Amino acid sequence: MALLKINALEKHFRTPEGNLQNVLNIDSFSLDAEEQMALKGQSGSGKTTFLHLIAGIISPDSGTILLDGHPLHALSESHRDRLRACTIGYIFQTFNLLQGFTCLENVCLGMMFGSGLDKKKAAALLGEVGLGNYLQHRPSQLSVGQQQRVAIARALANQPKLVLADEPTGNLDPELAQDAMQLIRRLCDESGAALLLVSHDTELLGQFEHCQDLKDINIPQKETEA
């Protein structure tokens, strides 16, 4: 059963010259519940924009996005925020951890906008990603690989139905990237969350049974002058 269904999706941005540039023009896309899929695309191809649209961070100019049966494109901003908090876990390339908060607090903060604060659950999840002895450490006291593990734990804290991963290993060396990818896929598999990952790393993409090239589903239109 499809967890995510997209039809006739379009997104435009204004260029510095004031022209209207079509960034995304996707006729159809779907992702099943518990499915793990990778999307290939070079920098500037619209990968992050696509994830932001799915997460409801930005709105499409036209088209429909059905997430877990909810018409994301038609919801108010407050309803989109609530649906995102309860349904989606987001892993950023730059981690986006709050530097003034401990590891435990970073994971707990994500819970507060979704299923509700549960410190024991947050601590257990950090233990599961190998950071059980780092609950009170701040991000600046951790290695890059450890920071990514906190970000992964935060993304899974609300038991989301869908995890979106935007170049999640882009700041890691090959060995750490492999470890992080295995961890993300294992946790999604164990929790029953679907995974949609975007990357330009061919080695990472090769690990996915289901992999699509964004250029095969995205056919941007020509820039329109103002």
XYZ file of N, CA and C in Angstrom:
678
model
N 0.848 -1.202 0.000
C 0.000 0.000 0.000
C 0.878 1.243 0.000
N 0.509 2.233 -0.823
C 1.334 3.430 -0.958
C 1.224 4.310 0.286
N 2.359 4.628 0.874
C 2.420 5.584 1.982
C 2.482 7.004 1.432
N 3.148 7.139 0.282
C 3.344 8.450 -0.344
C 2.942 8.368 -1.809
N 2.064 9.268 -2.236
C 1.645 9.320 -3.635
C 1.698 10.769 -4.112
N 2.406 10.977 -5.229
C 2.574 12.319 -5.786
C 2.103 12.318 -7.232
N 1.351 13.354 -7.589
C 0.875 13.479 -8.966
C 0.982 14.931 -9.438
N 1.482 15.089 -10.672
C 1.536 16.389 -11.362
C 2.147 17.484 -10.492
N 3.258 17.159 -9.832
C 3.889 18.082 -8.889
C 4.771 19.099 -9.615
N 4.579 20.374 -9.307
C 5.409 21.427 -9.878
C 5.862 22.395 -8.785
N 7.110 22.841 -8.911
C 7.643 23.856 -8.004
C 8.531 24.809 -8.791
N 8.284 26.118 -8.603
C 9.046 27.158 -9.286
C 9.723 28.054 -8.262
N 10.835 28.630 -8.655
C 11.507 29.642 -7.860
C 11.860 30.823 -8.754
N 11.945 31.994 -8.153
C 12.359 33.181 -8.878
C 13.886 33.252 -8.961
N 14.414 33.523 -10.149
C 15.848 33.715 -10.329
C 16.207 35.133 -9.895
N 17.500 35.420 -9.699
C 17.900 36.790 -9.347
C 17.435 37.830 -10.368
N 17.241 37.389 -11.613
C 16.778 38.305 -12.656
C 15.268 38.491 -12.628
N 14.602 37.750 -11.750
C 13.160 37.871 -11.641
C 12.381 36.909 -12.503
N 13.084 36.042 -13.237
C 12.403 35.059 -14.070
C 11.900 33.887 -13.223
N 10.921 33.183 -13.748
C 10.341 32.036 -13.055
C 11.000 30.759 -13.556
N 11.715 30.073 -12.670
C 12.426 28.854 -13.036
C 11.713 27.627 -12.474
N 11.388 26.700 -13.348
C 10.740 25.455 -12.945
C 11.808 24.477 -12.452
N 11.786 24.173 -11.151
C 12.785 23.295 -10.552
C 12.328 21.841 -10.577
N 11.056 21.622 -10.296
C 10.517 20.263 -10.267
C 9.238 20.191 -11.097
N 9.159 19.160 -11.900
C 7.962 18.874 -12.692
C 7.824 17.354 -12.758
N 7.184 16.789 -11.737
C 7.114 15.333 -11.579
C 5.694 14.865 -11.820
N 5.519 14.034 -12.819
C 4.187 13.568 -13.195
C 3.631 12.586 -12.163
N 4.460 11.637 -11.732
C 3.963 10.618 -10.812
C 5.119 10.023 -10.014
N 4.866 9.770 -8.717
C 5.864 9.138 -7.851
C 5.127 8.517 -6.673
N 5.578 7.345 -6.240
C 4.960 6.709 -5.075
C 5.993 5.916 -4.290
N 5.715 5.747 -3.013
C 6.566 4.970 -2.112
C 5.657 4.173 -1.197
N 5.877 2.869 -1.136
C 5.042 2.016 -0.301
C 5.467 2.072 1.161
N 4.563 1.719 2.036
C 4.882 1.590 3.449
C 6.008 0.572 3.623
N 7.000 0.923 4.448
C 8.156 0.087 4.775
C 9.127 -0.083 3.606
N 8.868 0.528 2.463
C 9.796 0.434 1.329
C 11.025 1.316 1.578
N 12.172 0.871 1.092
C 13.401 1.659 1.168
C 13.859 1.965 -0.255
N 13.898 3.254 -0.588
C 14.231 3.676 -1.941
C 15.267 4.788 -1.912
N 16.144 4.775 -2.908
C 17.138 5.833 -3.069
C 16.849 6.602 -4.346
N 17.072 7.918 -4.291
C 16.941 8.787 -5.452
C 18.304 9.373 -5.781
N 18.722 9.178 -7.009
C 20.006 9.671 -7.472
C 19.830 11.036 -8.113
N 20.785 11.919 -7.856
C 20.721 13.233 -8.484
C 21.940 14.059 -8.140
N 22.432 14.814 -9.109
C 23.583 15.667 -8.887
C 23.170 16.921 -8.104
N 24.161 17.663 -7.628
C 23.884 18.911 -6.915
C 23.107 19.853 -7.825
N 22.064 20.460 -7.277
C 21.255 21.384 -8.052
C 20.151 20.736 -8.854
N 19.969 19.426 -8.696
C 18.959 18.718 -9.490
C 17.564 18.786 -8.880
N 17.452 19.344 -7.685
C 16.149 19.465 -7.034
C 15.877 18.432 -5.964
N 16.902 17.674 -5.555
C 16.702 16.600 -4.572
C 16.181 17.136 -3.235
N 16.856 18.147 -2.714
C 16.459 18.693 -1.414
C 15.093 19.360 -1.508
N 14.832 20.055 -2.593
C 13.514 20.667 -2.796
C 12.427 19.605 -2.771
N 12.688 18.476 -3.405
C 11.722 17.377 -3.444
C 11.423 16.879 -2.036
N 12.455 16.676 -1.233
C 12.244 16.213 0.140
C 11.503 17.264 0.962
N 11.832 18.536 0.756
C 11.153 19.598 1.493
C 9.662 19.651 1.158
N 9.321 19.369 -0.092
C 7.917 19.323 -0.489
C 7.194 18.153 0.180
N 7.855 16.995 0.201
C 7.258 15.805 0.830
C 7.066 16.034 2.334
N 8.010 16.728 2.946
C 7.936 16.983 4.386
C 6.990 18.123 4.735
N 6.517 18.844 3.719
C 5.626 19.959 3.987
C 6.342 21.198 4.486
N 7.670 21.237 4.304
C 8.440 22.418 4.704
C 8.149 23.568 3.749
N 7.982 23.247 2.470
C 7.542 24.204 1.469
C 6.331 23.613 0.746
N 5.585 24.461 0.057
C 4.375 24.016 -0.638
C 4.600 23.984 -2.144
N 3.958 23.041 -2.840
C 4.074 23.001 -4.295
C 3.263 24.123 -4.941
N 3.618 24.487 -6.157
C 2.831 25.467 -6.904
C 1.597 24.807 -7.508
N 1.711 23.522 -7.797
C 0.561 22.755 -8.277
C 0.840 21.279 -8.058
N -0.217 20.462 -8.169
C -0.069 19.028 -7.976
C -0.545 18.569 -6.611
N -0.511 17.261 -6.405
C -1.000 16.678 -5.157
C 0.065 15.823 -4.485
N 0.098 15.881 -3.163
C 0.979 15.050 -2.346
C 0.125 14.392 -1.276
N -0.038 13.080 -1.370
C -0.778 12.325 -0.359
C 0.218 11.592 0.531
N 0.249 11.944 1.790
C 1.137 11.317 2.763
C 0.303 10.611 3.816
N 0.403 9.285 3.832
C -0.374 8.473 4.765
C -1.865 8.800 4.646
N -2.307 9.064 3.425
C -3.717 9.353 3.166
C -4.115 10.801 3.346
N -3.195 11.641 3.822
C -3.500 13.052 4.063
C -3.064 13.899 2.866
N -3.925 14.799 2.382
C -3.559 15.670 1.256
C -2.671 16.819 1.732
N -1.377 16.555 1.764
C -0.418 17.501 2.329
C -0.517 18.872 1.668
N -0.736 18.870 0.359
C -0.800 20.114 -0.408
C -1.977 20.993 -0.017
N -3.002 20.398 0.588
C -4.221 21.135 0.905
C -4.330 21.514 2.382
N -3.381 21.110 3.194
C -3.456 21.370 4.630
C -2.935 22.762 4.965
N -3.408 23.298 6.062
C -2.873 24.563 6.564
C -1.455 24.335 7.077
N -0.730 25.399 7.280
C 0.658 25.271 7.746
C 0.722 24.556 9.094
N -0.193 24.868 9.997
C -0.173 24.240 11.321
C -0.481 22.746 11.228
N -1.393 22.372 10.345
C -1.702 20.959 10.163
C -0.546 20.215 9.505
N 0.128 20.867 8.559
C 1.306 20.247 7.929
C 2.402 20.023 8.962
N 2.601 21.015 9.834
C 3.628 20.893 10.876
C 3.319 19.720 11.802
N 2.060 19.571 12.162
C 1.659 18.486 13.067
C 1.836 17.123 12.397
N 1.437 17.056 11.117
C 1.576 15.794 10.389
C 3.047 15.432 10.231
N 3.881 16.416 9.929
C 5.318 16.165 9.770
C 5.925 15.661 11.078
N 5.560 16.284 12.187
C 6.128 15.908 13.483
C 5.781 14.480 13.867
N 4.589 14.027 13.471
C 4.124 12.701 13.872
C 4.423 11.603 12.861
N 4.688 11.990 11.607
C 4.776 10.996 10.535
C 6.160 10.883 9.915
N 6.957 11.966 9.980
C 8.225 12.021 9.241
C 9.411 12.207 10.175
N 10.470 11.469 9.915
C 11.764 11.698 10.534
C 12.704 12.208 9.460
N 13.458 13.248 9.742
C 14.294 13.890 8.718
C 15.760 13.849 9.157
N 16.612 13.300 8.280
C 18.055 13.260 8.547
C 18.733 14.222 7.580
N 19.390 15.235 8.141
C 20.031 16.270 7.344
C 21.506 15.950 7.124
N 22.038 16.430 6.002
C 23.456 16.241 5.724
C 24.314 16.937 6.775
N 23.877 18.121 7.221
C 24.655 18.908 8.181
C 24.221 18.657 9.623
N 23.425 17.615 9.843
C 22.991 17.132 11.161
C 21.947 18.037 11.826
N 22.178 19.374 11.808
C 21.235 20.337 12.407
C 20.957 20.058 13.875
N 22.004 19.697 14.610
C 21.860 19.516 16.051
C 21.978 20.866 16.746
N 21.257 21.028 17.856
C 21.340 22.260 18.634
C 22.570 22.174 19.539
N 23.518 23.079 19.303
C 24.815 22.988 19.976
C 24.742 23.230 21.475
N 23.736 23.970 21.927
C 23.623 24.253 23.351
C 22.900 23.172 24.136
N 22.458 22.129 23.428
C 21.716 21.037 24.055
C 22.577 19.771 24.097
N 22.305 18.912 25.071
C 22.991 17.623 25.148
C 22.426 16.681 24.095
N 23.091 15.546 23.919
C 22.582 14.527 22.988
C 21.164 14.119 23.368
N 20.957 13.866 24.662
C 19.636 13.443 25.133
C 18.597 14.525 24.869
N 18.965 15.771 25.110
C 18.023 16.875 24.900
C 17.706 17.058 23.421
N 18.672 16.856 22.543
C 18.413 16.965 21.109
C 17.388 15.938 20.654
N 17.513 14.715 21.147
C 16.559 13.668 20.780
C 15.196 13.943 21.418
N 15.190 14.385 22.665
C 13.938 14.680 23.363
C 13.191 15.837 22.704
N 13.923 16.808 22.196
C 13.290 17.964 21.567
C 12.434 17.536 20.382
N 12.943 16.591 19.601
C 12.169 16.092 18.476
C 10.891 15.405 18.917
N 10.950 14.735 20.065
C 9.763 14.050 20.594
C 8.670 15.029 21.010
N 9.053 16.189 21.493
C 8.102 17.145 22.040
C 7.132 17.659 20.979
N 7.546 17.615 19.714
C 6.678 18.086 18.640
C 5.860 16.956 18.025
N 6.063 15.743 18.535
C 5.362 14.600 17.965
C 4.605 13.813 19.005
N 5.143 12.643 19.354
C 4.422 11.718 20.232
C 4.475 12.109 21.698
N 5.351 13.045 22.066
C 5.455 13.458 23.457
C 6.774 13.036 24.082
N 7.207 13.787 25.069
C 8.506 13.575 25.693
C 8.558 12.255 26.443
N 9.636 11.496 26.174
C 9.871 10.226 26.864
C 11.381 10.055 26.969
N 11.944 10.514 28.086
C 13.396 10.511 28.257
C 13.986 9.104 28.253
N 13.254 8.152 28.833
C 13.759 6.776 28.862
C 13.858 6.215 27.449
N 12.859 6.504 26.643
C 12.866 6.046 25.257
C 13.985 6.715 24.474
N 14.195 8.011 24.702
C 15.260 8.735 24.017
C 16.624 8.177 24.400
N 16.807 7.896 25.683
C 18.073 7.335 26.155
C 18.302 5.950 25.560
N 17.242 5.151 25.493
C 17.358 3.808 24.930
C 17.729 3.867 23.457
N 17.170 4.837 22.739
C 17.464 4.981 21.319
C 18.910 5.413 21.107
N 19.403 6.304 21.947
C 20.809 6.691 21.865
C 21.709 5.498 22.186
N 21.286 4.661 23.105
C 22.044 3.449 23.385
C 22.075 2.525 22.185
N 20.969 2.486 21.458
C 20.873 1.618 20.296
C 21.805 2.056 19.166
N 22.092 3.363 19.112
C 23.007 3.848 18.074
C 24.439 3.942 18.603
N 24.676 3.370 19.781
C 26.035 3.298 20.314
C 26.470 4.488 21.122
N 25.518 5.299 21.594
C 25.880 6.515 22.337
C 25.284 6.520 23.741
N 25.107 5.341 24.299
C 24.536 5.246 25.629
C 25.350 5.924 26.713
N 26.656 6.070 26.476
C 27.528 6.721 27.463
C 27.766 8.197 27.155
N 26.997 8.737 26.209
C 27.208 10.126 25.785
C 25.940 10.965 25.924
N 25.035 10.556 26.791
C 23.743 11.241 26.896
C 23.890 12.712 27.249
N 24.862 13.048 28.116
C 25.010 14.425 28.581
C 26.090 15.196 27.820
N 26.648 14.591 26.773
C 27.620 15.298 25.944
C 26.892 16.252 25.004
N 27.563 17.349 24.678
C 27.035 18.279 23.681
C 27.654 17.946 22.315
N 26.997 18.348 21.237
C 27.497 17.996 19.901
C 28.960 18.361 19.673
N 29.406 19.477 20.221
C 30.789 19.913 20.021
C 31.799 18.967 20.670
N 31.339 18.133 21.589
C 32.210 17.176 22.271
C 32.255 15.823 21.562
N 31.538 15.711 20.439
C 31.447 14.448 19.714
C 32.198 14.519 18.393
N 32.563 13.348 17.886
C 33.138 13.267 16.542
C 32.025 13.480 15.520
N 32.423 13.674 14.269
C 31.435 13.869 13.206
C 30.521 12.649 13.088
N 31.116 11.464 13.151
C 30.323 10.243 13.062
C 29.338 10.104 14.209
N 29.753 10.502 15.408
C 28.859 10.425 16.564
C 27.719 11.430 16.442
N 28.010 12.614 15.920
C 26.963 13.611 15.708
C 25.906 13.085 14.736
N 26.353 12.386 13.694
C 25.393 11.833 12.749
C 24.512 10.792 13.422
N 25.071 10.033 14.346
C 24.280 9.025 15.060
C 23.218 9.680 15.941
N 23.548 10.822 16.536
C 22.535 11.557 17.298
C 21.414 11.999 16.364
N 21.792 12.494 15.183
C 20.797 12.944 14.206
C 19.904 11.789 13.751
N 20.485 10.609 13.609
C 19.704 9.427 13.226
C 18.727 9.057 14.344
N 19.220 9.078 15.589
C 18.350 8.768 16.725
C 17.198 9.764 16.821
N 17.495 11.036 16.609
C 16.451 12.069 16.665
C 15.386 11.820 15.589
N 15.828 11.434 14.390
C 14.891 11.198 13.288
C 13.956 10.022 13.562
N 14.424 9.031 14.331
C 13.620 7.834 14.619
C 12.856 7.935 15.934
N 13.048 9.029 16.662
C 12.515 9.122 18.025
C 11.003 9.026 18.094
N 10.302 9.550 17.088
C 8.839 9.550 17.111
C 8.235 8.341 16.413
N 9.068 7.352 16.139
C 8.606 6.172 15.397
C 7.849 6.588 14.129
N 8.530 7.352 13.257
C 7.864 7.874 12.059
C 7.518 6.767 11.072
N 6.542 7.040 10.227
C 6.198 6.099 9.167
C 7.123 6.281 7.966
N 7.736 7.466 7.862
C 8.615 7.770 6.739
C 9.840 8.517 7.228
N 11.026 8.031 6.840
C 12.276 8.731 7.122
C 12.813 9.294 5.816
N 13.076 10.593 5.805
C 13.673 11.272 4.665
C 15.131 11.557 4.998
N 16.035 11.140 4.127
C 17.465 11.295 4.372
C 18.098 12.071 3.226
N 18.571 13.270 3.516
C 19.129 14.164 2.506
C 20.656 14.107 2.565
N 21.254 13.352 1.645
C 22.716 13.185 1.615
C 23.239 12.891 3.032
N 22.719 11.879 3.710
C 23.036 11.677 5.126
C 24.484 11.315 5.411
N 25.220 10.886 4.385
C 26.624 10.511 4.609
C 27.577 11.473 3.906
N 27.053 12.599 3.448
C 27.862 13.521 2.656
C 29.052 14.113 3.379
N 28.983 14.202 4.721
C 30.072 14.793 5.498
C 30.929 13.739 6.203
N 30.758 12.475 5.809
C 31.470 11.391 6.481
C 32.480 10.737 5.550
N 33.557 10.180 6.128
C 34.507 9.433 5.310
C 33.876 8.098 4.935
N 34.440 7.377 3.960
C 33.790 6.160 3.453
C 33.430 5.132 4.514
N 34.319 4.924 5.490
C 34.043 3.917 6.519
C 32.876 4.342 7.406
N 32.890 5.618 7.844
C 31.800 6.119 8.669
C 30.492 6.166 7.887
N 30.594 6.482 6.597
C 29.404 6.532 5.744
C 28.740 5.163 5.658
N 29.551 4.133 5.516
C 29.022 2.771 5.444
C 28.342 2.384 6.753
N 28.975 2.717 7.872
C 28.386 2.406 9.185
C 27.056 3.134 9.377
N 27.040 4.431 9.018
C 25.828 5.232 9.194
C 24.689 4.708 8.330
N 25.019 4.311 7.095
C 23.982 3.831 6.186
C 23.389 2.517 6.679
N 24.241 1.633 7.158
C 23.756 0.364 7.704
C 22.864 0.603 8.910
N 23.233 1.583 9.733
C 22.454 1.899 10.929
C 21.085 2.454 10.551
N 21.046 3.382 9.602
C 19.776 3.964 9.169
C 18.839 2.893 8.633
N 19.375 2.043 7.762
C 18.524 1.026 7.136
C 18.054 -0.012 8.160
N 18.923 -0.366 9.103
C 18.530 -1.355 10.115
C 17.437 -0.800 11.018
N 17.588 0.439 11.461
C 16.594 1.021 12.350
C 15.258 1.218 11.646
N 15.295 1.608 10.377
C 14.053 1.741 9.614
C 13.387 0.383 9.443
N 14.195 -0.626 9.173
C 13.663 -1.980 8.991
C 13.028 -2.493 10.282
N 13.699 -2.267 11.398
C 13.202 -2.758 12.687
C 11.942 -2.019 13.136
N 11.849 -0.732 12.806
C 10.704 0.064 13.251
C 9.549 0.045 12.255
N 9.807 -0.472 11.045
C 8.760 -0.505 10.028
C 8.595 0.803 9.284
N 9.579 1.691 9.389
C 9.501 2.976 8.689
C 9.965 2.825 7.243
N 9.283 3.516 6.349
C 9.764 3.610 4.973
C 10.947 4.575 4.949
N 11.815 4.426 3.954
C 12.996 5.276 3.834
C 13.110 5.793 2.410
N 13.236 7.111 2.291
C 13.527 7.742 1.002
C 14.806 8.545 1.168
N 15.851 8.102 0.509
C 17.170 8.719 0.617
C 17.548 9.359 -0.708
N 18.133 10.549 -0.664
C 18.647 11.178 -1.876
C 20.156 11.357 -1.739
N 20.870 11.090 -2.831
C 22.322 11.148 -2.795
C 22.878 11.195 -4.218
N 24.147 11.593 -4.318
C 24.848 11.472 -5.596
C 26.000 10.464 -5.468
N 26.079 9.795 -4.310
C 27.135 8.821 -4.040
C 26.769 7.487 -4.688
N 27.442 7.139 -5.767
C 27.089 5.923 -6.520
C 27.296 4.650 -5.697
N 28.305 4.635 -4.843
C 28.551 3.444 -4.018
C 27.414 3.231 -3.028
N 26.966 4.311 -2.424
C 25.854 4.233 -1.483
C 24.570 3.838 -2.209
N 24.324 4.448 -3.351
C 23.104 4.167 -4.117
C 23.044 2.708 -4.551
N 24.229 2.118 -4.803
C 24.282 0.739 -5.251
C 23.829 -0.262 -4.208
N 23.678 0.179 -2.960
C 23.233 -0.722 -1.893
C 21.719 -0.903 -1.878
N 21.009 -0.086 -2.658
C 19.550 -0.111 -2.636
C 18.996 -0.934 -3.790
N 18.063 -1.802 -3.453
C 17.381 -2.585 -4.478
C 16.511 -1.685 -5.354
N 15.888 -0.695 -4.711
C 15.049 0.250 -5.429
C 15.765 1.592 -5.511
N 16.174 1.963 -6.703
C 16.899 3.218 -6.906
C 16.409 3.860 -8.201
N 16.056 5.140 -8.133
C 15.622 5.881 -9.303
C 16.511 7.091 -9.496
N 16.672 7.498 -10.752
C 17.392 8.718 -11.074
C 16.363 9.839 -11.151
N 16.587 10.905 -10.409
C 15.621 11.998 -10.371
C 15.344 12.560 -11.765
N 16.366 12.545 -12.612
C 16.167 13.110 -13.950
C 15.191 12.284 -14.782
N 14.967 11.030 -14.391
C 14.018 10.181 -15.121
C 12.563 10.485 -14.762
N 12.346 11.091 -13.605
C 10.974 11.409 -13.200
C 10.725 12.912 -13.162
N 11.796 13.707 -13.225
C 11.666 15.163 -13.162
C 12.025 15.763 -14.516
N 11.063 16.431 -15.134
C 11.294 17.038 -16.445
C 10.978 18.528 -16.344
N 11.948 19.329 -15.852
C 11.692 20.762 -15.665
C 11.368 21.454 -16.988
N 10.486 22.434 -16.907
C 10.157 23.243 -18.060
C 11.152 24.383 -18.201
N 11.130 25.038 -19.335
C 12.057 26.129 -19.586
C 11.731 27.329 -18.694
N 12.770 28.116 -18.407
C 12.608 29.308 -17.593
C 11.693 30.301 -18.295
N 10.796 30.913 -17.522
C 9.850 31.873 -18.066
C 10.266 33.277 -17.664
N 10.371 34.178 -18.622
C 10.773 35.547 -18.325
C 9.675 36.277 -17.579
N 10.123 37.187 -16.718
C 9.163 37.962 -15.919
C 8.403 38.950 -16.802
